[in-house]
Amino acid sequence: MTMTSAGDLNLYVLTANCARTRIDVDLFADHFFDPLSKAGRGFSAPELIVLSLQEIAPIAYSFLGGSYLIPYFDAFDQAIKQATTKQYNESYENVVKDHTGMTGLMVFARSDVTDRISSIDTAHVGFGVQEMGNKGAVGARLGYVVDDHSAKTVDLTFVAAHLAPMEDALAQRNLDWQSIVERLVFSQGDTASPNVESGDPGRDTDENAALLGGHRSSDQSQSTRGNLFAPNSYLFLAGDLNYRTSDVGPSKTDRLRFPRRLVNRESSSHYSHLLKEDQLMPARLGVDDGDAEWKWSSHRWPSWCDRILFLDTPYWTGQDASDRRVKPHTYDALPLFPESDHRPVALAVSVPLSLSLQHPSSSGSHHMDSEHRSVAPFSIDPHWRSRRESARRKEIAVGFLAYLGLTWEGNGLLLASMIGIIGAWTVLRSLLDV
């Protein structure tokens, strides 16, 4: 059994745009832990594995949810089982399996620490067409018991997101982020056993309860712990954030400057020259594809669309900076898989658990340091619940229409219904003519 050093929790977070296609389980499993080749010996079998999944399935299945998503989630279940067995000879349990439309979130816990998860809370927001989940975010907040002491827990907040695409949609992406802060609300009154999946796609009742009516805590209580920026929680945001390296699409001459694999840093074709135009932040690490040349879509600027960001604990925990910081071990990309034009991105970190989690005193609560916020940048939308309920009803209607028009099963059902109606009308006419 591999164990984490005392006081640290190892996390492995991966984001992948699935392009509405089921993954190749064996291929995904074989490369799942590739980035850890650069992590060094300080990173042992992670206690938690987190998957942020965008475009997890076709829109019909994603919007209908329930049993329609089971094959897509099951593929990741199988891949994680294979990868963890091969890499660590450890077993993991799926403790969160949830989605908002086409964006999914899965959390796996190492079997020996599953009972340390004292609470699970989920939240959902859509900001696509009519606030539906063709673009959106799903979050999970886990309470993790420290040192077998049930009274002391550390909160871990994971958010999977898919923001607006296209080079010229920077303003919309920023608005999508604002929607996450305002309407991705955790209801601290609803906690679940780690063995009960929130929004389990295999159970329509549970899914609808989570999306439409499963929240019980008051708006007043949500303004503290229900906020995305809960003061005692580590925060991880992973997804297809779609921030690009240009505000306009490339011209034919621009394409000549697309990054190439085998060039030196002084060349105009070296990838580092894109960093000056990056809409979000400079990429911290390059990627290594061996000697293979990079191939790019000619109608889009090469960009770091898929990102994993994290926020350390607030300054008022009273710990030295080195004690309270999340410790990155590696941040890298997996190979490009045939199903998608996005490379999955993975982050391996250690989270310190030996924090003196205490709320700030009234005299010092108005201060904040230069890096961390003690309050959220936007206030919670008081109508977040009704807006999500309304959008969910639209998703079900659109999902049903898409199922009938865009899937073979739906086409067959529609054809059978039409044949049945025509047959019934023919029989009725024959009876009336007698």
Tab-separated table of C-alpha atoms in Angstrom:
chain	number	residue	atom	x	y	z
A	1	MET	CA	0.000	0.000	0.000
A	2	THR	CA	1.430	3.365	-1.030
A	3	MET	CA	0.663	6.149	1.432
A	4	THR	CA	0.796	9.935	1.261
A	5	SER	CA	3.199	11.722	3.585
A	6	ALA	CA	1.597	12.887	6.817
A	7	GLY	CA	-0.395	16.052	6.392
A	8	ASP	CA	-0.720	15.881	2.602
A	9	LEU	CA	-3.502	14.739	0.293
A	10	ASN	CA	-2.516	13.752	-3.233
A	11	LEU	CA	-4.872	14.734	-6.058
A	12	TYR	CA	-4.750	13.860	-9.732
A	13	VAL	CA	-7.033	16.132	-11.766
A	14	LEU	CA	-7.651	15.604	-15.483
A	15	THR	CA	-9.750	17.543	-17.972
A	16	ALA	CA	-10.798	16.148	-21.359
A	17	ASN	CA	-13.077	17.268	-24.164
A	18	CYS	CA	-14.634	14.022	-25.345
A	19	ALA	CA	-16.096	15.408	-28.615
A	20	ARG	CA	-19.440	13.686	-27.866
A	21	THR	CA	-17.827	10.276	-28.381
A	22	ARG	CA	-17.205	7.336	-26.062
A	23	ILE	CA	-13.549	6.978	-25.213
A	24	ASP	CA	-11.426	4.036	-26.238
A	25	VAL	CA	-11.132	2.488	-22.761
A	26	ASP	CA	-7.858	0.617	-23.301
A	27	LEU	CA	-6.099	3.521	-25.037
A	28	PHE	CA	-7.251	6.063	-22.451
A	29	ALA	CA	-6.211	3.788	-19.577
A	30	ASP	CA	-2.776	3.132	-21.093
A	31	HIS	CA	-1.957	6.854	-21.192
A	32	PHE	CA	-3.969	8.141	-18.231
A	33	PHE	CA	-0.972	8.535	-15.929
A	34	ASP	CA	1.572	9.567	-18.584
A	35	PRO	CA	2.136	13.026	-17.017
A	36	LEU	CA	3.296	11.392	-13.786
A	37	SER	CA	6.539	10.390	-15.465
A	38	LYS	CA	7.625	13.964	-14.622
A	39	ALA	CA	6.161	14.057	-11.121
A	40	GLY	CA	9.079	12.453	-9.310
A	41	ARG	CA	8.959	10.135	-6.316
A	42	GLY	CA	7.158	12.596	-4.043
A	43	PHE	CA	3.799	11.770	-5.570
A	44	SER	CA	2.348	8.436	-4.483
A	45	ALA	CA	-1.016	6.867	-5.341
A	46	PRO	CA	-3.467	9.803	-5.196
A	47	GLU	CA	-6.218	9.687	-2.603
A	48	LEU	CA	-8.572	11.402	-5.057
A	49	ILE	CA	-8.796	11.332	-8.856
A	50	VAL	CA	-10.969	14.028	-10.452
A	51	LEU	CA	-12.219	14.058	-14.052
A	52	SER	CA	-13.644	17.144	-15.756
A	53	LEU	CA	-15.394	16.033	-18.941
A	54	GLN	CA	-16.756	18.292	-21.656
A	55	GLU	CA	-18.986	17.223	-24.542
A	56	ILE	CA	-19.248	13.922	-22.746
A	57	ALA	CA	-22.008	12.619	-25.057
A	58	PRO	CA	-24.271	13.782	-27.922
A	59	ILE	CA	-26.661	16.543	-26.967
A	60	ALA	CA	-29.729	14.268	-26.881
A	61	TYR	CA	-28.200	11.884	-24.348
A	62	SER	CA	-26.555	14.675	-22.340
A	63	PHE	CA	-29.742	16.701	-21.990
A	64	LEU	CA	-31.945	13.712	-21.188
A	65	GLY	CA	-29.371	12.324	-18.763
A	66	GLY	CA	-30.302	9.297	-16.696
A	67	SER	CA	-29.660	5.931	-18.316
A	68	TYR	CA	-28.668	7.560	-21.608
A	69	LEU	CA	-25.352	8.655	-20.086
A	70	ILE	CA	-24.498	5.357	-18.401
A	71	PRO	CA	-22.365	3.977	-21.283
A	72	TYR	CA	-20.295	7.167	-21.413
A	73	PHE	CA	-19.644	7.321	-17.674
A	74	ASP	CA	-19.060	3.556	-17.537
A	75	ALA	CA	-16.262	3.870	-20.090
A	76	PHE	CA	-14.388	6.163	-17.703
A	77	ASP	CA	-15.125	3.849	-14.771
A	78	GLN	CA	-13.481	1.009	-16.671
A	79	ALA	CA	-10.538	3.130	-17.794
A	80	ILE	CA	-9.780	4.366	-14.268
A	81	LYS	CA	-9.992	0.826	-12.901
A	82	GLN	CA	-7.499	-0.397	-15.489
A	83	ALA	CA	-5.143	2.558	-15.093
A	84	THR	CA	-5.009	2.523	-11.288
A	85	THR	CA	-4.557	-1.232	-11.114
A	86	LYS	CA	-1.684	-1.080	-13.573
A	87	GLN	CA	-0.005	2.009	-12.092
A	88	TYR	CA	-0.479	1.429	-8.361
A	89	ASN	CA	-2.227	-1.907	-7.868
A	90	GLU	CA	-4.861	0.041	-5.917
A	91	SER	CA	-8.652	0.013	-6.097
A	92	TYR	CA	-10.726	3.189	-6.333
A	93	GLU	CA	-14.409	3.899	-5.770
A	94	ASN	CA	-16.462	6.349	-7.788
A	95	VAL	CA	-17.939	8.761	-5.212
A	96	VAL	CA	-19.220	11.521	-7.527
A	97	LYS	CA	-20.781	11.076	-10.949
A	98	ASP	CA	-22.717	14.141	-12.042
A	99	HIS	CA	-23.295	16.458	-14.973
A	100	THR	CA	-24.821	19.686	-16.187
A	101	GLY	CA	-25.913	18.982	-19.730
A	102	MET	CA	-22.831	18.072	-21.730
A	103	THR	CA	-20.320	18.788	-18.941
A	104	GLY	CA	-19.541	15.967	-16.544
A	105	LEU	CA	-17.655	15.570	-13.274
A	106	MET	CA	-16.372	12.352	-11.739
A	107	VAL	CA	-14.453	11.891	-8.496
A	108	PHE	CA	-12.769	8.637	-7.504
A	109	ALA	CA	-11.474	7.938	-3.987
A	110	ARG	CA	-8.847	5.370	-3.090
A	111	SER	CA	-10.697	2.571	-1.330
A	112	ASP	CA	-8.763	2.934	1.935
A	113	VAL	CA	-9.760	6.610	2.342
A	114	THR	CA	-13.359	6.521	1.145
A	115	ASP	CA	-14.681	6.618	4.707
A	116	ARG	CA	-12.805	9.888	5.264
A	117	ILE	CA	-15.210	11.678	2.934
A	118	SER	CA	-17.699	13.058	5.431
A	119	SER	CA	-19.903	15.015	3.025
A	120	ILE	CA	-20.585	15.509	-0.679
A	121	ASP	CA	-22.416	18.527	-2.062
A	122	THR	CA	-23.053	19.279	-5.744
A	123	ALA	CA	-24.043	22.341	-7.747
A	124	HIS	CA	-25.034	23.035	-11.355
A	125	VAL	CA	-25.223	25.989	-13.728
A	126	GLY	CA	-25.854	26.292	-17.452
A	127	PHE	CA	-24.879	29.293	-19.527
A	128	GLY	CA	-25.376	28.023	-23.063
A	129	VAL	CA	-28.407	28.791	-25.234
A	130	GLN	CA	-31.259	29.872	-22.941
A	131	GLU	CA	-28.983	28.967	-20.006
A	132	MET	CA	-29.079	25.300	-21.001
A	133	GLY	CA	-26.148	22.975	-20.500
A	134	ASN	CA	-24.618	22.853	-23.958
A	135	LYS	CA	-22.132	25.059	-22.122
A	136	GLY	CA	-22.042	25.057	-18.340
A	137	ALA	CA	-20.414	23.872	-15.151
A	138	VAL	CA	-20.935	21.231	-12.496
A	139	GLY	CA	-19.279	21.335	-9.101
A	140	ALA	CA	-18.709	19.036	-6.144
A	141	ARG	CA	-17.598	20.003	-2.645
A	142	LEU	CA	-16.165	17.215	-0.499
A	143	GLY	CA	-15.500	17.297	3.207
A	144	TYR	CA	-12.360	15.279	3.940
A	145	VAL	CA	-11.696	14.141	7.516
A	146	VAL	CA	-8.204	14.891	8.783
A	147	ASP	CA	-6.291	12.399	10.969
A	148	ASP	CA	-9.369	10.300	11.765
A	149	HIS	CA	-10.755	13.242	13.716
A	150	SER	CA	-14.367	13.670	12.624
A	151	ALA	CA	-14.560	17.208	14.000
A	152	LYS	CA	-11.768	18.426	11.729
A	153	THR	CA	-12.290	18.431	7.988
A	154	VAL	CA	-10.844	20.149	4.964
A	155	ASP	CA	-13.205	21.127	2.162
A	156	LEU	CA	-12.214	20.450	-1.426
A	157	THR	CA	-14.211	22.128	-4.201
A	158	PHE	CA	-13.946	20.795	-7.759
A	159	VAL	CA	-15.582	22.535	-10.723
A	160	ALA	CA	-15.789	21.145	-14.263
A	161	ALA	CA	-16.582	23.828	-16.817
A	162	HIS	CA	-16.998	24.445	-20.530
A	163	LEU	CA	-16.958	28.124	-21.523
A	164	ALA	CA	-17.892	29.877	-24.767
A	165	PRO	CA	-15.760	29.016	-27.837
A	166	MET	CA	-14.266	31.085	-30.690
A	167	GLU	CA	-11.468	33.657	-30.650
A	168	ASP	CA	-13.751	36.686	-30.516
A	169	ALA	CA	-15.830	35.459	-27.540
A	170	LEU	CA	-13.502	36.668	-24.783
A	171	ALA	CA	-16.198	38.873	-23.241
A	172	GLN	CA	-18.669	35.968	-23.238
A	173	ARG	CA	-16.138	33.677	-21.573
A	174	ASN	CA	-15.690	36.229	-18.822
A	175	LEU	CA	-19.477	36.422	-18.438
A	176	ASP	CA	-19.602	32.615	-18.240
A	177	TRP	CA	-17.130	32.774	-15.364
A	178	GLN	CA	-19.326	35.369	-13.683
A	179	SER	CA	-22.295	32.998	-14.097
A	180	ILE	CA	-20.327	30.255	-12.344
A	181	VAL	CA	-19.580	32.494	-9.378
A	182	GLU	CA	-23.144	33.821	-9.173
A	183	ARG	CA	-25.160	30.660	-9.830
A	184	LEU	CA	-23.030	27.609	-8.997
A	185	VAL	CA	-24.368	27.436	-5.448
A	186	PHE	CA	-23.659	24.623	-2.994
A	187	SER	CA	-26.486	23.769	-0.603
A	188	GLN	CA	-24.700	22.780	2.573
A	189	GLY	CA	-27.893	21.262	4.037
A	190	ASP	CA	-27.770	18.400	1.528
A	191	THR	CA	-24.904	16.054	2.258
A	192	ALA	CA	-24.599	12.548	0.959
A	193	SER	CA	-22.813	9.410	1.979
A	194	PRO	CA	-19.694	8.908	-0.144
A	195	ASN	CA	-21.250	5.667	-1.371
A	196	VAL	CA	-24.290	7.499	-2.752
A	197	GLU	CA	-23.675	9.141	-6.100
A	198	SER	CA	-25.186	12.591	-6.451
A	199	GLY	CA	-27.036	12.967	-9.714
A	200	ASP	CA	-26.311	9.339	-10.588
A	201	PRO	CA	-27.237	9.041	-14.297
A	202	GLY	CA	-28.554	5.572	-13.616
A	203	ARG	CA	-31.384	6.967	-11.484
A	204	ASP	CA	-33.636	9.591	-13.040
A	205	THR	CA	-35.292	10.441	-9.726
A	206	ASP	CA	-32.014	11.257	-8.033
A	207	GLU	CA	-30.846	13.282	-10.997
A	208	ASN	CA	-33.997	15.387	-11.101
A	209	ALA	CA	-33.875	15.907	-7.361
A	210	ALA	CA	-30.303	17.143	-7.573
A	211	LEU	CA	-31.064	19.458	-10.455
A	212	LEU	CA	-34.552	20.650	-9.644
A	213	GLY	CA	-35.430	20.288	-6.005
A	214	GLY	CA	-32.680	18.808	-3.910
A	215	HIS	CA	-31.583	21.997	-2.164
A	216	ARG	CA	-32.872	22.746	1.312
A	217	SER	CA	-30.602	25.301	2.895
A	218	SER	CA	-31.598	28.949	3.028
A	219	ASP	CA	-30.120	31.670	0.834
A	220	GLN	CA	-28.628	33.210	3.958
A	221	SER	CA	-26.583	30.120	4.734
A	222	GLN	CA	-25.655	29.772	1.070
A	223	SER	CA	-24.023	33.197	1.230
A	224	THR	CA	-21.231	31.725	3.362
A	225	ARG	CA	-20.345	28.098	2.792
A	226	GLY	CA	-22.531	27.734	-0.309
A	227	ASN	CA	-20.446	30.290	-2.168
A	228	LEU	CA	-17.942	29.007	-4.718
A	229	PHE	CA	-15.228	30.801	-2.754
A	230	ALA	CA	-15.960	29.151	0.580
A	231	PRO	CA	-13.339	30.532	2.960
A	232	ASN	CA	-12.135	27.162	4.235
A	233	SER	CA	-12.090	25.301	0.909
A	234	TYR	CA	-9.440	24.571	-1.647
A	235	LEU	CA	-10.810	25.332	-5.122
A	236	PHE	CA	-9.938	23.555	-8.380
A	237	LEU	CA	-11.368	24.670	-11.728
A	238	ALA	CA	-10.759	22.374	-14.690
A	239	GLY	CA	-12.222	22.318	-18.148
A	240	ASP	CA	-12.336	23.544	-21.692
A	241	LEU	CA	-12.106	27.212	-20.746
A	242	ASN	CA	-11.588	28.171	-24.401
A	243	TYR	CA	-9.322	31.164	-23.791
A	244	ARG	CA	-7.392	31.677	-27.014
A	245	THR	CA	-4.211	33.300	-28.277
A	246	SER	CA	-5.950	35.787	-30.565
A	247	ASP	CA	-9.124	37.848	-30.662
A	248	VAL	CA	-9.761	37.014	-34.336
A	249	GLY	CA	-9.462	33.899	-36.474
A	250	PRO	CA	-6.243	33.236	-38.426
A	251	SER	CA	-5.682	34.364	-41.995
A	252	LYS	CA	-3.879	32.269	-44.578
A	253	THR	CA	-0.624	34.081	-43.868
A	254	ASP	CA	-1.084	33.674	-40.108
A	255	ARG	CA	-1.126	29.927	-40.553
A	256	LEU	CA	2.505	30.040	-41.615
A	257	ARG	CA	3.352	31.155	-38.071
A	258	PHE	CA	1.598	28.295	-36.320
A	259	PRO	CA	3.931	26.528	-33.856
A	260	ARG	CA	6.178	23.781	-35.137
A	261	ARG	CA	7.708	21.023	-33.080
A	262	LEU	CA	11.362	21.052	-34.087
A	263	VAL	CA	12.362	24.719	-33.984
A	264	ASN	CA	14.487	26.707	-31.559
A	265	ARG	CA	13.094	29.359	-29.250
A	266	GLU	CA	14.267	32.224	-31.478
A	267	SER	CA	12.147	31.010	-34.390
A	268	SER	CA	8.830	32.762	-35.048
A	269	SER	CA	7.296	29.267	-35.176
A	270	HIS	CA	8.237	28.426	-31.594
A	271	TYR	CA	5.136	27.977	-29.419
A	272	SER	CA	6.368	30.446	-26.799
A	273	HIS	CA	5.568	33.351	-29.105
A	274	LEU	CA	1.874	32.600	-28.661
A	275	LEU	CA	2.112	33.257	-24.942
A	276	LYS	CA	2.228	37.024	-25.473
A	277	GLU	CA	-1.311	36.848	-26.898
A	278	ASP	CA	-2.759	34.294	-24.483
A	279	GLN	CA	-6.133	35.518	-23.248
A	280	LEU	CA	-5.970	33.869	-19.846
A	281	MET	CA	-2.442	33.477	-18.541
A	282	PRO	CA	0.970	32.298	-19.724
A	283	ALA	CA	1.231	28.557	-19.985
A	284	ARG	CA	3.683	27.264	-17.391
A	285	LEU	CA	4.982	24.176	-19.142
A	286	GLY	CA	5.605	23.156	-22.704
A	287	VAL	CA	4.524	19.776	-23.990
A	288	ASP	CA	6.705	17.049	-25.359
A	289	ASP	CA	5.635	14.975	-28.363
A	290	GLY	CA	8.991	13.416	-29.075
A	291	ASP	CA	10.054	14.112	-32.662
A	292	ALA	CA	6.559	14.162	-34.156
A	293	GLU	CA	5.519	17.338	-35.968
A	294	TRP	CA	2.489	19.172	-34.667
A	295	LYS	CA	-0.609	19.312	-36.848
A	296	TRP	CA	-3.097	22.135	-36.405
A	297	SER	CA	-6.592	22.951	-37.613
A	298	SER	CA	-6.130	25.780	-40.079
A	299	HIS	CA	-9.275	27.718	-39.060
A	300	ARG	CA	-8.346	28.202	-35.385
A	301	TRP	CA	-5.311	29.664	-33.643
A	302	PRO	CA	-3.413	27.042	-31.646
A	303	SER	CA	-4.361	27.810	-28.056
A	304	TRP	CA	-4.307	26.500	-24.515
A	305	CYS	CA	-8.069	25.936	-24.343
A	306	ASP	CA	-7.947	23.222	-21.689
A	307	ARG	CA	-6.751	24.434	-18.296
A	308	ILE	CA	-6.645	23.441	-14.646
A	309	LEU	CA	-6.538	26.299	-12.135
A	310	PHE	CA	-6.479	26.181	-8.360
A	311	LEU	CA	-6.826	28.561	-5.428
A	312	ASP	CA	-4.963	28.091	-2.170
A	313	THR	CA	-6.546	28.643	1.223
A	314	PRO	CA	-7.094	32.204	2.442
A	315	TYR	CA	-4.394	34.125	4.262
A	316	TRP	CA	-6.217	34.100	7.581
A	317	THR	CA	-5.606	30.391	8.216
A	318	GLY	CA	-2.530	31.676	10.010
A	319	GLN	CA	-0.079	29.229	8.454
A	320	ASP	CA	3.232	29.991	6.825
A	321	ALA	CA	2.983	30.286	3.058
A	322	SER	CA	4.902	27.053	2.544
A	323	ASP	CA	2.517	25.175	4.827
A	324	ARG	CA	-0.742	26.256	3.213
A	325	ARG	CA	0.177	26.185	-0.444
A	326	VAL	CA	-1.008	23.550	-2.864
A	327	LYS	CA	2.131	21.822	-4.097
A	328	PRO	CA	2.164	21.056	-7.853
A	329	HIS	CA	4.123	18.004	-8.942
A	330	THR	CA	3.395	18.063	-12.675
A	331	TYR	CA	1.105	19.815	-15.143
A	332	ASP	CA	1.163	18.281	-18.600
A	333	ALA	CA	-0.875	16.966	-21.511
A	334	LEU	CA	-1.732	13.439	-22.546
A	335	PRO	CA	-1.388	12.359	-26.177
A	336	LEU	CA	-3.990	13.360	-28.737
A	337	PHE	CA	-6.620	10.622	-28.924
A	338	PRO	CA	-8.471	9.832	-32.177
A	339	GLU	CA	-11.896	10.755	-30.778
A	340	SER	CA	-11.145	14.438	-30.095
A	341	ASP	CA	-9.119	17.415	-31.322
A	342	HIS	CA	-8.276	18.335	-27.706
A	343	ARG	CA	-5.419	16.840	-25.743
A	344	PRO	CA	-6.450	15.953	-22.177
A	345	VAL	CA	-4.553	17.961	-19.565
A	346	ALA	CA	-3.605	16.630	-16.119
A	347	LEU	CA	-2.407	18.168	-12.865
A	348	ALA	CA	-0.848	16.268	-9.958
A	349	VAL	CA	-0.727	18.150	-6.656
A	350	SER	CA	-0.415	17.640	-2.929
A	351	VAL	CA	-2.850	19.522	-0.699
A	352	PRO	CA	-1.730	20.229	2.884
A	353	LEU	CA	-4.174	18.949	5.503
A	354	SER	CA	-2.460	20.302	8.623
A	355	LEU	CA	-4.205	23.654	8.519
A	356	SER	CA	-5.660	25.377	11.568
A	357	LEU	CA	-8.999	26.025	9.907
A	358	GLN	CA	-10.494	28.951	11.744
A	359	HIS	CA	-12.749	31.745	10.635
A	360	PRO	CA	-11.306	35.253	10.573
A	361	SER	CA	-11.884	37.543	13.485
A	362	SER	CA	-14.346	40.346	12.990
A	363	SER	CA	-11.546	42.871	13.231
A	364	GLY	CA	-9.517	41.319	10.473
A	365	SER	CA	-12.171	39.900	8.185
A	366	HIS	CA	-12.170	42.929	5.889
A	367	HIS	CA	-8.521	42.458	4.935
A	368	MET	CA	-7.318	40.316	2.070
A	369	ASP	CA	-3.867	39.624	0.722
A	370	SER	CA	-2.758	40.209	-2.840
A	371	GLU	CA	-3.400	36.672	-3.999
A	372	HIS	CA	-6.501	35.326	-2.244
A	373	ARG	CA	-10.014	36.652	-1.815
A	374	SER	CA	-11.900	36.392	1.446
A	375	VAL	CA	-15.116	37.170	-0.450
A	376	ALA	CA	-16.348	36.191	-3.904
A	377	PRO	CA	-15.865	38.648	-6.782
A	378	PHE	CA	-19.623	38.493	-7.526
A	379	SER	CA	-22.644	38.028	-5.275
A	380	ILE	CA	-24.850	34.959	-5.446
A	381	ASP	CA	-27.797	35.450	-7.800
A	382	PRO	CA	-30.930	35.231	-5.602
A	383	HIS	CA	-32.763	33.577	-8.516
A	384	TRP	CA	-30.136	30.920	-9.191
A	385	ARG	CA	-32.443	28.050	-8.292
A	386	SER	CA	-35.436	29.055	-10.431
A	387	ARG	CA	-33.196	29.864	-13.377
A	388	ARG	CA	-31.604	26.422	-13.224
A	389	GLU	CA	-35.014	24.722	-12.907
A	390	SER	CA	-36.311	26.580	-15.939
A	391	ALA	CA	-33.232	25.702	-17.974
A	392	ARG	CA	-33.485	22.048	-16.938
A	393	ARG	CA	-37.041	21.843	-18.285
A	394	LYS	CA	-35.819	23.272	-21.578
A	395	GLU	CA	-32.997	20.735	-21.660
A	396	ILE	CA	-35.428	17.848	-21.324
A	397	ALA	CA	-37.604	19.219	-24.152
A	398	VAL	CA	-34.631	19.875	-26.437
A	399	GLY	CA	-33.092	16.532	-25.523
A	400	PHE	CA	-36.288	14.701	-26.465
A	401	LEU	CA	-36.524	16.490	-29.819
A	402	ALA	CA	-32.825	15.847	-30.490
A	403	TYR	CA	-33.328	12.200	-29.564
A	404	LEU	CA	-36.123	11.856	-32.129
A	405	GLY	CA	-34.326	13.750	-34.857
A	406	LEU	CA	-30.611	13.042	-34.346
A	407	THR	CA	-30.326	9.450	-33.090
A	408	TRP	CA	-30.955	6.138	-34.802
A	409	GLU	CA	-33.111	5.002	-31.910
A	410	GLY	CA	-35.180	8.168	-32.079
A	411	ASN	CA	-35.524	7.928	-35.857
A	412	GLY	CA	-36.718	4.345	-35.472
A	413	LEU	CA	-39.223	5.340	-32.794
A	414	LEU	CA	-40.503	8.196	-34.942
A	415	LEU	CA	-40.795	5.954	-37.999
A	416	ALA	CA	-42.577	3.228	-36.020
A	417	SER	CA	-44.974	5.814	-34.614
A	418	MET	CA	-45.743	7.172	-38.067
A	419	ILE	CA	-46.305	3.687	-39.452
A	420	GLY	CA	-48.562	2.914	-36.501
A	421	ILE	CA	-50.589	6.083	-37.026
A	422	ILE	CA	-50.948	5.447	-40.760
A	423	GLY	CA	-51.903	1.830	-40.110
A	424	ALA	CA	-54.473	2.790	-37.515
A	425	TRP	CA	-55.942	5.416	-39.824
A	426	THR	CA	-56.146	2.884	-42.689
A	427	VAL	CA	-57.956	0.374	-40.486
A	428	LEU	CA	-60.302	3.061	-39.210
A	429	ARG	CA	-61.113	4.207	-42.737
A	430	SER	CA	-61.802	0.651	-43.816
A	431	LEU	CA	-64.186	0.180	-40.881
A	432	LEU	CA	-65.976	3.427	-41.644
A	433	ASP	CA	-66.392	2.441	-45.314
A	434	VAL	CA	-68.069	-0.841	-44.457
